[in-house]
CSV table of C-alpha atoms in Angstrom, one decimal:
chain,number,residue,atom,x,y,z
A,1,UNK,CA,45.3,167.4,228.7
A,2,UNK,CA,45.5,166.9,224.9
A,3,UNK,CA,47.9,163.9,225.5
A,4,UNK,CA,45.5,162.3,228.0
A,5,UNK,CA,42.6,162.7,225.6
A,6,UNK,CA,44.7,161.3,222.7
A,7,UNK,CA,45.6,158.2,224.7
A,8,UNK,CA,42.0,157.8,225.8
A,9,UNK,CA,40.8,158.2,222.2
A,10,UNK,CA,43.1,155.5,221.1
A,11,UNK,CA,41.9,153.2,223.9
A,12,UNK,CA,38.3,154.0,223.1
A,13,UNK,CA,38.7,153.3,219.4
A,14,UNK,CA,40.8,150.2,219.6
A,15,UNK,CA,39.8,148.5,222.9
A,16,UNK,CA,36.7,149.9,224.6
A,17,UNK,CA,34.5,149.7,221.5
A,18,UNK,CA,36.0,146.2,220.7
A,19,UNK,CA,34.5,144.0,223.4
A,20,UNK,CA,36.7,141.0,222.6
A,21,UNK,CA,39.9,143.0,223.2
A,22,UNK,CA,38.4,144.8,226.2
A,23,UNK,CA,37.5,141.5,227.9
A,24,UNK,CA,40.9,140.0,226.8
A,25,UNK,CA,42.9,142.8,228.4
A,26,UNK,CA,40.8,142.6,231.6
A,27,UNK,CA,41.7,138.9,231.8
A,28,UNK,CA,45.3,139.7,231.1
A,29,UNK,CA,45.4,142.2,233.9
A,30,UNK,CA,43.8,139.7,236.3
A,31,UNK,CA,46.4,137.1,235.4
A,32,UNK,CA,49.2,139.6,235.9
A,33,UNK,CA,47.9,140.6,239.3
A,34,UNK,CA,47.7,136.9,240.2
A,35,UNK,CA,51.4,136.7,239.3
A,36,UNK,CA,50.9,133.9,236.8
A,37,UNK,CA,53.7,132.9,234.4
A,38,UNK,CA,53.7,134.9,231.1
A,39,UNK,CA,52.6,132.0,229.0
A,40,UNK,CA,49.5,131.5,231.2
A,41,UNK,CA,48.8,135.2,230.9
A,42,UNK,CA,49.1,135.0,227.2
A,43,UNK,CA,46.9,131.9,227.0
A,44,UNK,CA,44.2,133.5,229.2
A,45,UNK,CA,44.2,136.6,226.9
A,46,UNK,CA,43.9,134.5,223.8
A,47,UNK,CA,41.2,132.2,225.1
A,48,UNK,CA,39.1,135.1,226.4
A,49,UNK,CA,39.5,137.2,223.2
A,50,UNK,CA,38.9,134.3,220.8
A,51,UNK,CA,35.9,133.1,222.9
A,52,UNK,CA,34.3,136.5,222.6
A,53,UNK,CA,34.9,136.5,218.8
A,54,UNK,CA,33.2,133.1,218.6
A,55,UNK,CA,30.3,134.5,220.7
A,56,UNK,CA,30.1,137.4,218.2
A,57,UNK,CA,29.9,135.1,215.2
A,58,UNK,CA,27.0,133.3,216.9
A,59,UNK,CA,25.1,136.4,218.0
A,60,UNK,CA,25.6,138.2,214.6
A,61,UNK,CA,24.5,135.1,212.8
A,62,UNK,CA,21.2,135.0,214.8
A,63,UNK,CA,20.6,138.7,214.2
A,64,UNK,CA,21.4,138.5,210.5
A,65,UNK,CA,19.2,135.5,210.0
A,66,UNK,CA,16.3,137.0,211.8
A,67,UNK,CA,16.5,140.6,210.5
A,68,UNK,CA,15.5,139.8,206.8
A,69,UNK,CA,12.4,138.0,208.1
A,70,UNK,CA,11.2,141.1,210.0
A,71,UNK,CA,12.1,143.3,207.0
A,72,UNK,CA,10.2,140.9,204.8
A,73,UNK,CA,7.1,141.3,206.9
A,74,UNK,CA,7.3,145.1,206.7
A,75,UNK,CA,7.7,145.0,203.0
A,76,UNK,CA,5.0,142.3,202.5
A,77,UNK,CA,2.4,144.5,204.2
A,78,UNK,CA,3.7,147.8,203.0
A,79,UNK,CA,4.5,149.1,206.5
A,80,UNK,CA,6.4,152.3,207.1
A,81,UNK,CA,8.7,150.8,209.7
A,82,UNK,CA,12.4,149.9,210.3
A,83,UNK,CA,14.1,147.1,212.1
A,84,UNK,CA,15.2,148.3,215.6
A,85,UNK,CA,19.0,148.3,215.9
A,86,UNK,CA,20.9,150.0,218.8
A,87,UNK,CA,23.7,150.9,216.4
A,88,UNK,CA,21.3,152.9,214.2
A,89,UNK,CA,20.7,154.9,217.4
A,90,UNK,CA,24.4,155.6,217.9
A,91,UNK,CA,24.8,156.8,214.3
A,92,UNK,CA,21.7,159.0,214.5
A,93,UNK,CA,22.9,160.5,217.8
A,94,UNK,CA,26.3,161.3,216.3
A,95,UNK,CA,24.7,163.0,213.3
A,96,UNK,CA,22.3,165.0,215.5
A,97,UNK,CA,25.1,166.2,217.9
A,98,UNK,CA,27.3,167.3,215.0
A,99,UNK,CA,24.4,168.9,213.2
A,100,UNK,CA,24.1,171.5,216.0
A,101,UNK,CA,27.8,172.3,215.9
A,102,UNK,CA,28.9,170.2,218.9
A,103,UNK,CA,31.8,167.7,218.9
A,104,UNK,CA,30.8,164.1,219.2
A,105,UNK,CA,34.2,163.5,220.8
A,106,UNK,CA,32.5,164.6,224.1
A,107,UNK,CA,31.1,161.1,224.2
A,108,UNK,CA,34.6,159.6,224.9
A,109,UNK,CA,35.0,162.1,227.8
A,110,UNK,CA,31.6,161.1,229.2
A,111,UNK,CA,32.6,157.4,229.2
A,112,UNK,CA,35.8,158.2,230.9
A,113,UNK,CA,34.1,160.2,233.7
A,114,UNK,CA,31.4,157.5,234.1
A,115,UNK,CA,33.9,154.7,234.3
A,116,UNK,CA,36.0,156.5,236.9
A,117,UNK,CA,32.9,157.1,239.0
A,118,UNK,CA,32.0,153.4,238.8
A,119,UNK,CA,35.5,152.6,240.0
A,120,UNK,CA,35.3,155.1,242.8
A,121,UNK,CA,32.0,153.8,244.0
A,122,UNK,CA,33.5,150.3,244.1
A,123,UNK,CA,36.6,151.5,246.0
A,124,UNK,CA,34.3,153.0,248.7
A,125,UNK,CA,31.9,150.0,248.7
A,126,UNK,CA,32.0,149.9,252.5
A,127,UNK,CA,29.7,152.9,252.3
A,128,UNK,CA,28.2,152.7,248.8
A,129,UNK,CA,27.5,149.0,248.8
A,130,UNK,CA,28.5,148.9,245.1
A,131,UNK,CA,30.8,146.0,244.1
A,132,UNK,CA,30.2,145.7,240.4
A,133,UNK,CA,32.5,146.9,237.6
A,134,UNK,CA,30.6,147.6,234.4
A,135,UNK,CA,32.7,146.0,231.6
A,136,UNK,CA,30.4,145.9,228.6
A,137,UNK,CA,32.3,148.4,226.5
A,138,UNK,CA,30.0,148.6,223.4
A,139,UNK,CA,27.0,149.1,225.6
A,140,UNK,CA,28.8,151.9,227.4
A,141,UNK,CA,29.5,153.6,224.0
A,142,UNK,CA,25.9,153.2,222.8
A,143,UNK,CA,24.4,154.5,226.0
A,144,UNK,CA,26.8,157.5,226.2
A,145,UNK,CA,26.1,158.4,222.6
A,146,UNK,CA,22.3,158.5,223.0
A,147,UNK,CA,22.4,160.1,226.4
A,148,UNK,CA,24.7,162.8,225.1
A,149,UNK,CA,22.2,163.8,222.4
A,150,UNK,CA,19.2,163.7,224.9
A,151,UNK,CA,21.0,166.1,227.3
A,152,UNK,CA,22.0,168.4,224.4
A,153,UNK,CA,18.4,168.4,223.1
A,154,UNK,CA,16.9,169.2,226.6
A,155,UNK,CA,19.6,171.6,227.8
A,156,UNK,CA,21.2,173.2,224.7
A,157,UNK,CA,22.7,176.1,226.8
A,158,UNK,CA,25.0,173.9,228.8
A,159,UNK,CA,28.7,174.1,228.1
A,160,UNK,CA,30.7,171.1,227.0
A,161,UNK,CA,32.4,170.5,230.3
A,162,UNK,CA,29.1,170.8,232.2
A,163,UNK,CA,27.6,168.2,229.9
A,164,UNK,CA,30.5,165.8,230.3
A,165,UNK,CA,30.4,166.0,234.1
A,166,UNK,CA,26.6,165.8,234.2
A,167,UNK,CA,26.3,162.8,231.9
A,168,UNK,CA,29.4,161.1,233.3
A,169,UNK,CA,27.9,161.3,236.8
A,170,UNK,CA,24.5,160.0,235.7
A,171,UNK,CA,25.9,157.1,233.6
A,172,UNK,CA,28.5,156.2,236.2
A,173,UNK,CA,25.8,155.9,238.9
A,174,UNK,CA,23.4,154.1,236.6
A,175,UNK,CA,26.0,151.5,235.6
A,176,UNK,CA,27.0,151.0,239.2
A,177,UNK,CA,23.6,150.8,240.9
A,178,UNK,CA,21.7,148.8,238.3
A,179,UNK,CA,24.4,146.3,237.7
A,180,UNK,CA,24.6,145.9,241.5
A,181,UNK,CA,20.9,145.1,241.5
A,182,UNK,CA,21.5,142.1,239.2
A,183,UNK,CA,24.1,140.5,241.5
A,184,UNK,CA,21.7,138.3,243.5
A,185,UNK,CA,19.7,136.9,240.5
A,186,UNK,CA,22.9,136.4,238.6
A,187,UNK,CA,24.5,134.4,241.4
A,188,UNK,CA,21.4,132.3,241.7
A,189,UNK,CA,21.3,131.6,238.0
A,190,UNK,CA,25.0,130.8,237.7
A,191,UNK,CA,25.2,129.1,241.1
A,192,UNK,CA,27.8,131.4,242.4
A,193,UNK,CA,29.5,132.2,239.1
A,194,UNK,CA,31.0,135.4,240.6
A,195,UNK,CA,29.9,137.7,237.8
A,196,UNK,CA,26.8,139.6,237.0
A,197,UNK,CA,24.9,141.4,234.2
A,198,UNK,CA,26.1,144.7,232.6
A,199,UNK,CA,23.6,145.5,229.9
A,200,UNK,CA,20.7,147.8,228.9
A,201,UNK,CA,18.2,145.3,230.3
A,202,UNK,CA,19.5,145.2,233.9
A,203,UNK,CA,16.3,146.5,235.3
A,204,UNK,CA,14.2,144.0,233.3
A,205,UNK,CA,16.5,141.1,234.6
A,206,UNK,CA,16.0,142.3,238.2
A,207,UNK,CA,12.2,142.7,237.8
A,208,UNK,CA,11.9,139.2,236.2
A,209,UNK,CA,13.7,137.7,239.2
A,210,UNK,CA,11.4,139.4,241.6
A,211,UNK,CA,8.2,138.4,239.7
A,212,UNK,CA,9.4,134.8,239.3
A,213,UNK,CA,9.5,134.4,243.1
A,214,UNK,CA,5.8,135.2,243.2
A,215,UNK,CA,4.4,133.2,240.3
A,216,UNK,CA,6.6,130.2,240.0
A,217,UNK,CA,9.0,127.7,241.6
A,218,UNK,CA,12.5,128.9,241.0
A,219,UNK,CA,14.0,125.5,241.8
A,220,UNK,CA,12.3,124.0,238.7
A,221,UNK,CA,14.0,124.3,235.4
A,222,UNK,CA,12.8,123.9,231.8
A,223,UNK,CA,14.8,120.7,231.4
A,224,UNK,CA,12.9,119.2,234.4
A,225,UNK,CA,9.6,119.2,232.5
A,226,UNK,CA,8.3,115.6,232.1
A,227,UNK,CA,7.4,115.6,228.4
A,228,UNK,CA,5.4,112.5,227.3
A,229,UNK,CA,6.1,110.4,224.2
A,230,UNK,CA,7.5,112.1,221.1
A,231,UNK,CA,7.6,115.4,222.9
A,232,UNK,CA,10.6,114.1,224.9
A,233,UNK,CA,12.8,115.0,221.9
A,234,UNK,CA,12.3,118.7,222.9
A,235,UNK,CA,14.6,118.1,225.9
A,236,UNK,CA,17.5,118.2,223.4
A,237,UNK,CA,18.3,121.8,222.8
A,238,UNK,CA,19.6,121.3,219.2
A,239,UNK,CA,16.4,119.3,218.2
A,240,UNK,CA,14.0,121.7,220.0
A,241,UNK,CA,15.6,124.8,218.5
A,242,UNK,CA,15.5,123.4,215.0
A,243,UNK,CA,11.9,122.3,215.2
A,244,UNK,CA,10.5,125.4,216.9
A,245,UNK,CA,12.3,127.7,214.5
A,246,UNK,CA,11.1,125.7,211.5
A,247,UNK,CA,7.5,125.8,212.7
A,248,UNK,CA,7.6,129.5,213.8
A,249,UNK,CA,9.8,131.2,211.2
A,250,UNK,CA,9.0,128.8,208.4
A,251,UNK,CA,5.4,129.8,208.7
A,252,UNK,CA,6.4,133.5,208.6
A,253,UNK,CA,8.5,133.0,205.5
A,254,UNK,CA,5.7,131.2,203.7
A,255,UNK,CA,3.4,134.2,204.5
A,256,UNK,CA,6.1,136.6,203.1
A,257,UNK,CA,6.4,134.6,200.0
A,258,UNK,CA,9.3,133.5,197.7
A,259,UNK,CA,9.5,136.6,195.6
A,260,UNK,CA,9.6,139.0,198.6
A,261,UNK,CA,12.3,136.9,200.3
A,262,UNK,CA,14.4,136.9,197.1
A,263,UNK,CA,14.2,140.7,197.0
A,264,UNK,CA,15.4,141.1,200.6
A,265,UNK,CA,17.9,138.2,200.8
A,266,UNK,CA,20.3,138.4,197.8
A,267,UNK,CA,21.8,135.0,198.6
A,268,UNK,CA,18.4,133.4,197.8
A,269,UNK,CA,18.4,132.9,194.0
A,270,UNK,CA,17.8,129.5,192.4
A,271,UNK,CA,17.4,127.4,195.5
A,272,UNK,CA,14.1,125.7,196.1
A,273,UNK,CA,11.9,127.8,198.5
A,274,UNK,CA,11.3,124.8,200.8
A,275,UNK,CA,14.9,124.0,201.2
A,276,UNK,CA,15.7,127.7,201.6
A,277,UNK,CA,13.3,127.9,204.6
A,278,UNK,CA,14.7,124.7,206.1
A,279,UNK,CA,18.3,126.0,205.8
A,280,UNK,CA,17.5,129.4,207.3
A,281,UNK,CA,15.6,127.9,210.2
A,282,UNK,CA,18.3,125.3,211.0
A,283,UNK,CA,21.0,128.0,211.0
A,284,UNK,CA,19.3,129.3,214.1
A,285,UNK,CA,20.4,126.2,215.9
A,286,UNK,CA,23.9,126.4,214.3
A,287,UNK,CA,24.5,129.9,215.5
A,288,UNK,CA,23.1,129.2,218.9
A,289,UNK,CA,25.6,126.4,219.4
A,290,UNK,CA,28.4,128.6,218.2
A,291,UNK,CA,27.3,131.3,220.7
A,292,UNK,CA,27.3,129.0,223.6
A,293,UNK,CA,30.7,127.7,222.8
A,294,UNK,CA,32.1,131.2,222.8
A,295,UNK,CA,30.4,132.0,226.1
A,296,UNK,CA,32.0,129.0,227.8
A,297,UNK,CA,35.5,130.1,226.7
A,298,UNK,CA,35.5,133.8,227.7
A,299,UNK,CA,33.3,133.6,230.8
A,300,UNK,CA,35.5,130.9,232.4
A,301,UNK,CA,38.6,133.0,231.8
A,302,UNK,CA,37.1,136.2,233.0
A,303,UNK,CA,35.6,134.9,236.2
A,304,UNK,CA,38.9,133.1,237.1
A,305,UNK,CA,41.2,135.9,236.3
A,306,UNK,CA,39.1,138.6,237.9
A,307,UNK,CA,40.0,137.2,241.3
A,308,UNK,CA,43.4,138.9,240.7
A,309,UNK,CA,41.6,142.3,240.4
A,310,UNK,CA,39.1,141.7,243.2
A,311,UNK,CA,41.8,140.6,245.7
A,312,UNK,CA,44.2,143.5,244.9
A,313,UNK,CA,43.0,146.7,243.2
A,314,UNK,CA,39.3,146.5,243.8
A,315,UNK,CA,38.6,144.5,246.9
A,316,UNK,CA,35.5,142.3,246.6
A,317,UNK,CA,34.6,143.5,243.1
A,318,UNK,CA,32.9,141.4,240.5
A,319,UNK,CA,32.6,142.0,236.8
A,320,UNK,CA,29.3,143.0,235.1
A,321,UNK,CA,29.4,141.6,231.5
A,322,UNK,CA,27.2,141.3,228.4
A,323,UNK,CA,24.0,139.2,228.6
A,324,UNK,CA,25.3,136.3,226.5
A,325,UNK,CA,27.7,135.6,229.4
A,326,UNK,CA,24.7,134.2,231.3
A,327,UNK,CA,23.5,131.9,228.5
A,328,UNK,CA,25.9,129.1,229.3
A,329,UNK,CA,24.4,128.7,232.8
A,330,UNK,CA,20.8,128.1,231.7
A,331,UNK,CA,19.0,125.5,229.7
A,332,UNK,CA,19.5,126.0,225.9
A,333,UNK,CA,15.8,125.7,225.6
A,334,UNK,CA,15.4,128.8,227.7
A,335,UNK,CA,17.3,130.8,225.2
A,336,UNK,CA,15.2,129.4,222.4
A,337,UNK,CA,11.9,130.2,224.2
A,338,UNK,CA,13.2,133.7,225.1
A,339,UNK,CA,14.1,134.3,221.4
A,340,UNK,CA,10.7,133.0,220.3
A,341,UNK,CA,8.7,135.1,222.7
A,342,UNK,CA,10.8,138.2,221.9
A,343,UNK,CA,10.1,137.6,218.2
A,344,UNK,CA,6.4,137.0,219.0
A,345,UNK,CA,6.3,140.4,220.7
A,346,UNK,CA,7.7,142.1,217.6
A,347,UNK,CA,5.2,140.3,215.4
A,348,UNK,CA,2.4,141.5,217.6
A,349,UNK,CA,3.8,145.0,217.2
A,350,UNK,CA,3.9,144.6,213.4
A,351,UNK,CA,0.2,143.4,213.5
A,352,UNK,CA,-0.6,146.6,215.3
A,353,UNK,CA,1.2,148.6,212.6
A,354,UNK,CA,-0.8,146.9,210.0
A,355,UNK,CA,-4.1,147.8,211.7
A,356,UNK,CA,-2.9,151.4,212.3
A,357,UNK,CA,-1.9,151.7,208.6
A,358,UNK,CA,-5.2,150.3,207.5
A,359,UNK,CA,-7.2,152.7,209.7
A,360,UNK,CA,-5.2,155.7,208.4
A,361,UNK,CA,-5.9,154.5,204.8
A,362,UNK,CA,-9.6,154.1,205.6
A,363,UNK,CA,-9.8,157.6,207.0
A,364,UNK,CA,-8.1,159.1,204.0
A,365,UNK,CA,-10.4,157.4,201.6
A,366,UNK,CA,-13.6,157.8,203.6
A,367,UNK,CA,-14.0,154.1,204.3
A,368,UNK,CA,-16.2,153.3,207.4
A,369,UNK,CA,-14.7,150.6,209.7
A,370,UNK,CA,-17.1,148.1,211.2
A,371,UNK,CA,-16.4,147.1,214.8
């Protein structure tokens, strides 16, 4: 048993938590099962792995460009808030589990049990109707980490093995059922791309698909909009992203102010504030282009090579992958608009925090608030 856990621990540390290698080895397995020549197998592995690395550069660039702006708003208005980051949750869960004398290594066992249950449900798809294999390794780790702490907090008397089996079963069923729900909308979006979504927002994706059927025309796309005059430049994704980000985030950075941005962003020193804003906003477009390039590389390899797995080991199975895998199948403007509305939601929440903090300040100091 110790040998099995040691092997699984090595796999978890070096492959499962490294999405690029995880996807690369899945592609390699698919090519091997298709009995392709060794050089095609190697090429597929490299293209998928490098493609995911490119995607990571793009997505991390977007996050790292956006995060200081949110932090700047919190600092500008003196809010007691932090930027939401799922990896903070993983670290917090690990510290909490270890603080009560439990081993966080249970998380690896939970993932193993959950993944095996996912495979079993696919193997018996004739009865279960499950055909999706959840392959988003880093999401698996994050969810297992947080779920482990929740169960330990709610049921502290459970023994380690009971927790592993309970959480493994729950997560395995969750990954299988909810990724299976996204198959139909993903196939519609990708026009039969033969893969689906495996992420924390699977339910939201499914609900959005159901609601869109009721309130809009699914056959119309953003790029089909007939924009008059100068607005036609917004049909170009690069141009629209640059302009929208400049207007939206440029205004936010002006509100935050030069001194506050210099405090948060150490790379901002002697540069003119106007050119700093322009550079930051245009980098959104740069990173978005990088992300889409990476998506095209690894998704093409994964969907092609997975036919080797779905025709041999797991009959009729399709991979459930990270949400950026879907980006290349939609208008680039959709991604920009989604990013903007997501940011807008966070700014509304920050405005609510400002109001809440002011009300608390008013109560402490006996200030009467007028309606």
